[in-house]
mmCIF file of C-alpha atoms in Angstrom:
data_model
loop_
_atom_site.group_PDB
_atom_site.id
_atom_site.type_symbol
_atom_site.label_atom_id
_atom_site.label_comp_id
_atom_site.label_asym_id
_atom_site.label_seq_id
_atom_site.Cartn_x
_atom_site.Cartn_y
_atom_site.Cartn_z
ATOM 1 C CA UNK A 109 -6.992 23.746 -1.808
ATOM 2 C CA UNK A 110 -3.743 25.136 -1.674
ATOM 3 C CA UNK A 111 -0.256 24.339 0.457
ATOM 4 C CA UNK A 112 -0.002 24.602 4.286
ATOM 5 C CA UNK A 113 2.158 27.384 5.201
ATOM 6 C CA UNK A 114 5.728 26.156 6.016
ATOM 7 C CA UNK A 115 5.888 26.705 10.023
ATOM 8 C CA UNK A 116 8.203 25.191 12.298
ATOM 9 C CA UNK A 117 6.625 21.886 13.670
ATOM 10 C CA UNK A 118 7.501 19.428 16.060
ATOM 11 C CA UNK A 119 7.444 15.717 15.757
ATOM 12 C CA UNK A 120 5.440 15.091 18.672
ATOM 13 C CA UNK A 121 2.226 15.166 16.776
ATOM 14 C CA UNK A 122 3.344 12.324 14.877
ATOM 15 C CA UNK A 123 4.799 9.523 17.785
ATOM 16 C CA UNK A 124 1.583 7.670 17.660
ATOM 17 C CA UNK A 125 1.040 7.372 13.889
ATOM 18 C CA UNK A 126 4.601 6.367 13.702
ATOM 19 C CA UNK A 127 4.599 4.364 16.374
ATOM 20 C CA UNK A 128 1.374 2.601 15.318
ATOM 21 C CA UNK A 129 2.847 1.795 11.678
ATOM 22 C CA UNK A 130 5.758 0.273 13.121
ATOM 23 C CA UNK A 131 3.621 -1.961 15.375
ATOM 24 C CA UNK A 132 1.456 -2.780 12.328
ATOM 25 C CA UNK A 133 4.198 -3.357 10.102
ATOM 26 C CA UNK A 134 6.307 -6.008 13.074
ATOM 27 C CA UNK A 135 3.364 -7.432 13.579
ATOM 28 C CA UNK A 136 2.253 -8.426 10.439
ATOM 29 C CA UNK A 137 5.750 -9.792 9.716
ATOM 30 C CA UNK A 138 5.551 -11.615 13.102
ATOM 31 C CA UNK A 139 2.465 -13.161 12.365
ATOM 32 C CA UNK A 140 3.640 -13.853 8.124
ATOM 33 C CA UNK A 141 6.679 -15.786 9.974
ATOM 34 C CA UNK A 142 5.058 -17.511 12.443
ATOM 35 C CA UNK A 143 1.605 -18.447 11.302
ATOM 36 C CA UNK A 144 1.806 -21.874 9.395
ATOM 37 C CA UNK A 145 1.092 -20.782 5.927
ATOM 38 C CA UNK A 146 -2.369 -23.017 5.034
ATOM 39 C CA UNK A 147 -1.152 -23.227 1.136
ATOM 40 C CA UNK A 148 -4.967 -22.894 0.124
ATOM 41 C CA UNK A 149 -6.215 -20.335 -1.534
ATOM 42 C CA UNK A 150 -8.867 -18.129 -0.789
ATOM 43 C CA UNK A 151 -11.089 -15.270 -2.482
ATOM 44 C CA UNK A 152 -10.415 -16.201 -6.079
ATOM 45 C CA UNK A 153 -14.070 -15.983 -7.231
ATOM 46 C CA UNK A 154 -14.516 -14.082 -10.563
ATOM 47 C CA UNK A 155 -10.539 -15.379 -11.388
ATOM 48 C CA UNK A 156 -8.954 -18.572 -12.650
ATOM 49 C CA UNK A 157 -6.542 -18.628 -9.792
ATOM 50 C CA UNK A 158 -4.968 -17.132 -6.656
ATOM 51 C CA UNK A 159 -2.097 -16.005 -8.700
ATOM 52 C CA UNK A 160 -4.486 -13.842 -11.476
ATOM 53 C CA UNK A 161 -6.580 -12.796 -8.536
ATOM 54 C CA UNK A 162 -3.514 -10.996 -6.960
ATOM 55 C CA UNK A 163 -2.076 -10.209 -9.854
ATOM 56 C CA UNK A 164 -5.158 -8.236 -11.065
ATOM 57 C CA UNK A 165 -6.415 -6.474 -7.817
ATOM 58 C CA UNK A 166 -2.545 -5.427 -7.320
ATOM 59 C CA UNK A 167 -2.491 -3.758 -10.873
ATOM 60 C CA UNK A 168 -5.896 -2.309 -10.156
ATOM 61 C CA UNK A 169 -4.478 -0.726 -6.688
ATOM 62 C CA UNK A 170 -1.086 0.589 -8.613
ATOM 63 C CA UNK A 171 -3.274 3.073 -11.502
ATOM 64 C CA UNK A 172 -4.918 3.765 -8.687
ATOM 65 C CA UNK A 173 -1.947 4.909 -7.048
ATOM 66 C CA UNK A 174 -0.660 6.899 -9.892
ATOM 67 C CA UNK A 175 -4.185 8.269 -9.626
ATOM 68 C CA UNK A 176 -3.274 9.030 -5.911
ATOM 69 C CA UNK A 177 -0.453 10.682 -6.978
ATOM 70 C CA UNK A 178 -1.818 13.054 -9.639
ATOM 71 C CA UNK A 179 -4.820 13.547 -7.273
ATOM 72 C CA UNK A 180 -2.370 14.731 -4.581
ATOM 73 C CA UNK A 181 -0.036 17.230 -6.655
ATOM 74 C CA UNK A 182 -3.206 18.783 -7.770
ATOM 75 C CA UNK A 183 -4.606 19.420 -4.033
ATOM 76 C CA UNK A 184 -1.578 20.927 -3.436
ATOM 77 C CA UNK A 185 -1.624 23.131 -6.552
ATOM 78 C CA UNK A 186 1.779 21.598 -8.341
ATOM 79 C CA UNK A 187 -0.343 21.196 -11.580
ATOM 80 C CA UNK A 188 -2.362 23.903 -12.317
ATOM 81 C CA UNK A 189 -5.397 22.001 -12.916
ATOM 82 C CA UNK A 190 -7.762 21.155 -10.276
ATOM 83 C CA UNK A 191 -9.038 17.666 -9.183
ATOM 84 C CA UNK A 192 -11.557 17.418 -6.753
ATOM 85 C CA UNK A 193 -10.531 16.266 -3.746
ATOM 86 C CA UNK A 194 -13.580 13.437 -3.748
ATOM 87 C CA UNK A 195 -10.897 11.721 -6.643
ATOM 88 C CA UNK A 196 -8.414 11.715 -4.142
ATOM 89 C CA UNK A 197 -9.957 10.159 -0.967
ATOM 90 C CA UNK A 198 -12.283 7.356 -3.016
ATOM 91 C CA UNK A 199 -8.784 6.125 -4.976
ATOM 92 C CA UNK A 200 -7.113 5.821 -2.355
ATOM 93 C CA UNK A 201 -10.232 4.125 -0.065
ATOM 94 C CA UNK A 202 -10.879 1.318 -3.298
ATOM 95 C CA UNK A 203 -6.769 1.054 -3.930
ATOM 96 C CA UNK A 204 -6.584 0.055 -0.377
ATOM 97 C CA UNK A 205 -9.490 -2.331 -0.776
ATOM 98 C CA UNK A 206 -7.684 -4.205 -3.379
ATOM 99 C CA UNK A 207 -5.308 -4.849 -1.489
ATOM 100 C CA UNK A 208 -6.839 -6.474 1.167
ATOM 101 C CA UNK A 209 -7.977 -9.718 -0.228
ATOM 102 C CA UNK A 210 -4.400 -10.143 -1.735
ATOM 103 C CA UNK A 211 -2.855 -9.663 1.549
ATOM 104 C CA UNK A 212 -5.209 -11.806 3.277
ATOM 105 C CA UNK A 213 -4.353 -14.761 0.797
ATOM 106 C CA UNK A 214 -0.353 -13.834 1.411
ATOM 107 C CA UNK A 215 -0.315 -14.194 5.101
ATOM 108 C CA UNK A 216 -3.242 -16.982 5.207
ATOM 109 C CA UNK A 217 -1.941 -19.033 2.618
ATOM 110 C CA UNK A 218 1.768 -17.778 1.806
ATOM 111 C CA UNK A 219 3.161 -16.499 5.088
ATOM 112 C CA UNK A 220 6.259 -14.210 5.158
ATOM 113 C CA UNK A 221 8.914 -16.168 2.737
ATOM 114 C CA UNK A 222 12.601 -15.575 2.655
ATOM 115 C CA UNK A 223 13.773 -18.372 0.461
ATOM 116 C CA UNK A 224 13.867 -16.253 -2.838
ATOM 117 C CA UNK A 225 14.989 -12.265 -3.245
ATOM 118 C CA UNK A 226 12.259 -11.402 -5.184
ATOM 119 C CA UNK A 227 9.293 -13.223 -2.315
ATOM 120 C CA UNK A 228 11.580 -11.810 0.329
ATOM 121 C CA UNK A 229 11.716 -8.136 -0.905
ATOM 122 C CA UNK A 230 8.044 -8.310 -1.878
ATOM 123 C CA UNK A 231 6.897 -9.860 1.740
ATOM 124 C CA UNK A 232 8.798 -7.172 3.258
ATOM 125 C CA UNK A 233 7.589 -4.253 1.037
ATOM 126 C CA UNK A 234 3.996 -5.301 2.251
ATOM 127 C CA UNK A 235 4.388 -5.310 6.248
ATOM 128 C CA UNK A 236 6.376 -1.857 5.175
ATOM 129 C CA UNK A 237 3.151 -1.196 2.929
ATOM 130 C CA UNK A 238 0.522 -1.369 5.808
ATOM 131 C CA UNK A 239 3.017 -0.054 8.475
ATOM 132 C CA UNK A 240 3.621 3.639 6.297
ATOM 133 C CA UNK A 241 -0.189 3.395 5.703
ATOM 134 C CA UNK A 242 -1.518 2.591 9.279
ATOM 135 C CA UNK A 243 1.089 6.036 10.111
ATOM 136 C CA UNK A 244 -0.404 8.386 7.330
ATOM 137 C CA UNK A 245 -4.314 7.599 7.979
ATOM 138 C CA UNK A 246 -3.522 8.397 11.838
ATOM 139 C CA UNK A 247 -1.391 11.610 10.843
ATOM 140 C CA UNK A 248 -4.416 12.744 8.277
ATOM 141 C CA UNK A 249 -6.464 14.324 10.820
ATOM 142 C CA UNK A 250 -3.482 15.824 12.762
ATOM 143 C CA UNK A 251 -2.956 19.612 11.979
ATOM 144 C CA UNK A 252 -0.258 20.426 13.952
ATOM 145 C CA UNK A 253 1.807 18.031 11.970
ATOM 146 C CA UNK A 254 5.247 19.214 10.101
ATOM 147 C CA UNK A 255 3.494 19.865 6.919
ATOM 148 C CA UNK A 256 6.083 17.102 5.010
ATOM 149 C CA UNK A 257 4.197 14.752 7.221
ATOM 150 C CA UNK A 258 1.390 13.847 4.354
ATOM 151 C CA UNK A 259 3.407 13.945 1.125
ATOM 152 C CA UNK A 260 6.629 11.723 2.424
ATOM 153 C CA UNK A 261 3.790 9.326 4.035
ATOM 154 C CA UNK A 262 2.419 9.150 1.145
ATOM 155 C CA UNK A 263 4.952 9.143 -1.359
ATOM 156 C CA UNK A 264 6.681 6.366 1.075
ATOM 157 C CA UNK A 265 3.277 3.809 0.571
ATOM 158 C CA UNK A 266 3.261 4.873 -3.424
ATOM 159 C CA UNK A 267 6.687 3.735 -3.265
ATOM 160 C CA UNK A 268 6.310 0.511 -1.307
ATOM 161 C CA UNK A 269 3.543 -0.404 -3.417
ATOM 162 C CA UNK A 270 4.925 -0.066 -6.637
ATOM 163 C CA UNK A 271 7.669 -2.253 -5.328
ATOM 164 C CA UNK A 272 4.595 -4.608 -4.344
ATOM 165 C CA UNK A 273 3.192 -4.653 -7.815
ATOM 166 C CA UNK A 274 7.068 -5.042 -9.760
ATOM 167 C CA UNK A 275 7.405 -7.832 -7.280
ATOM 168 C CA UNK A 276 3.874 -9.433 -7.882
ATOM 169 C CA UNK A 277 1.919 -8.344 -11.056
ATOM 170 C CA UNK A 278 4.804 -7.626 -13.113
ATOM 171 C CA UNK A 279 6.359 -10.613 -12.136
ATOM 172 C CA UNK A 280 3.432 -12.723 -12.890
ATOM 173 C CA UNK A 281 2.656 -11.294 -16.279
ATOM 174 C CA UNK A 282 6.314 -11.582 -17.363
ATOM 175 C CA UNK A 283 6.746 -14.819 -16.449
ATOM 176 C CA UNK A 284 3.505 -16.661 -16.331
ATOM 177 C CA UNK A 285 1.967 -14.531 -18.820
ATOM 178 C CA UNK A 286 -1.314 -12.988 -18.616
ATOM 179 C CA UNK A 287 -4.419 -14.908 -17.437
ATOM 180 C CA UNK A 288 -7.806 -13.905 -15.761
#
């Protein structure tokens, strides 16, 4: 697969998607700020904890995102080796599957939190998270698209979830330590 030719686009094509992510992104941070957070946790089978159980699935979505990444550069032929495209789609479908029990137990249990920098910046960085993503799956299958659309999208979720995971999983193992 190689690079769309560079064309002049406008950003009509991509109102909706943008649009949408914003709408996904307020309204998960509506509902994190107004929902009274139950303080139970759910989904933890397998783990000793909530806290492991987040921990884990959120390092297991951020290789895959670095696999997401290297995926990517290689469909657009910035390595010179070829990945097939299958490697790129079923990361990105199972990274985005971890993530969904984790921020099911955030907004269920947690809500959005402001008290502390770290919980703030990592509460916002997931509405952002699901906002960027809800805009790139609906600008996937538009071709008339500014052909930036897909990699700043993209490179915009990578982003906010590797701010997730410094704010989470890193945090966790540095300071609690690692458990399963």
């Amino acid at each position: 697969m190689t690079a769309l030719p560079q064309q002049s686009r406008g950003l009509t094509p991509l109102l909706v998607p943008l649009l949408a992510g914003g709408l996904a992104a307020l309204a998960l941070g509506v509902y994190g700020r107004v929902h009274t957070p139950t303080g139970f946790a759910v989904g933890v089978a397998g783990f000793s904890g909530a806290l492991p159980m987040k921990a884990w699935l959120t390092t297991g979505a951020f290789v895959l995102a670095i696999v997401q990444v290297v995926s990517a550069l290689s469909m657009w032929g910035r390595l010179g080796v070829t990945i097939p495209p299958g490697v790129h789609r079923w990361s990105g479908r199972i990274a985005f599957l971890l993530t969904i029990p984790v921020a099911f137990h955030c907004l269920y249990a947690l809500g959005l939190q402001y008290d502390v920098p770290r919980v703030l910046a990592h509460s916002l960085l997931g509405c952002f998270f699901y906002g960027v993503f809800t805009a790139k799956m609906l600008a996937l299958p538009k071709h008339d698209a500014p052909g930036w659309t897909l990699p700043v999208l993209g490179g915009l979720a990578f982003t906010a979830l590797i701010g997730l995971w410094l704010t989470s999983s890193f945090w966790f193992f540095t300071a609690i330590g690692i458990k399963v």
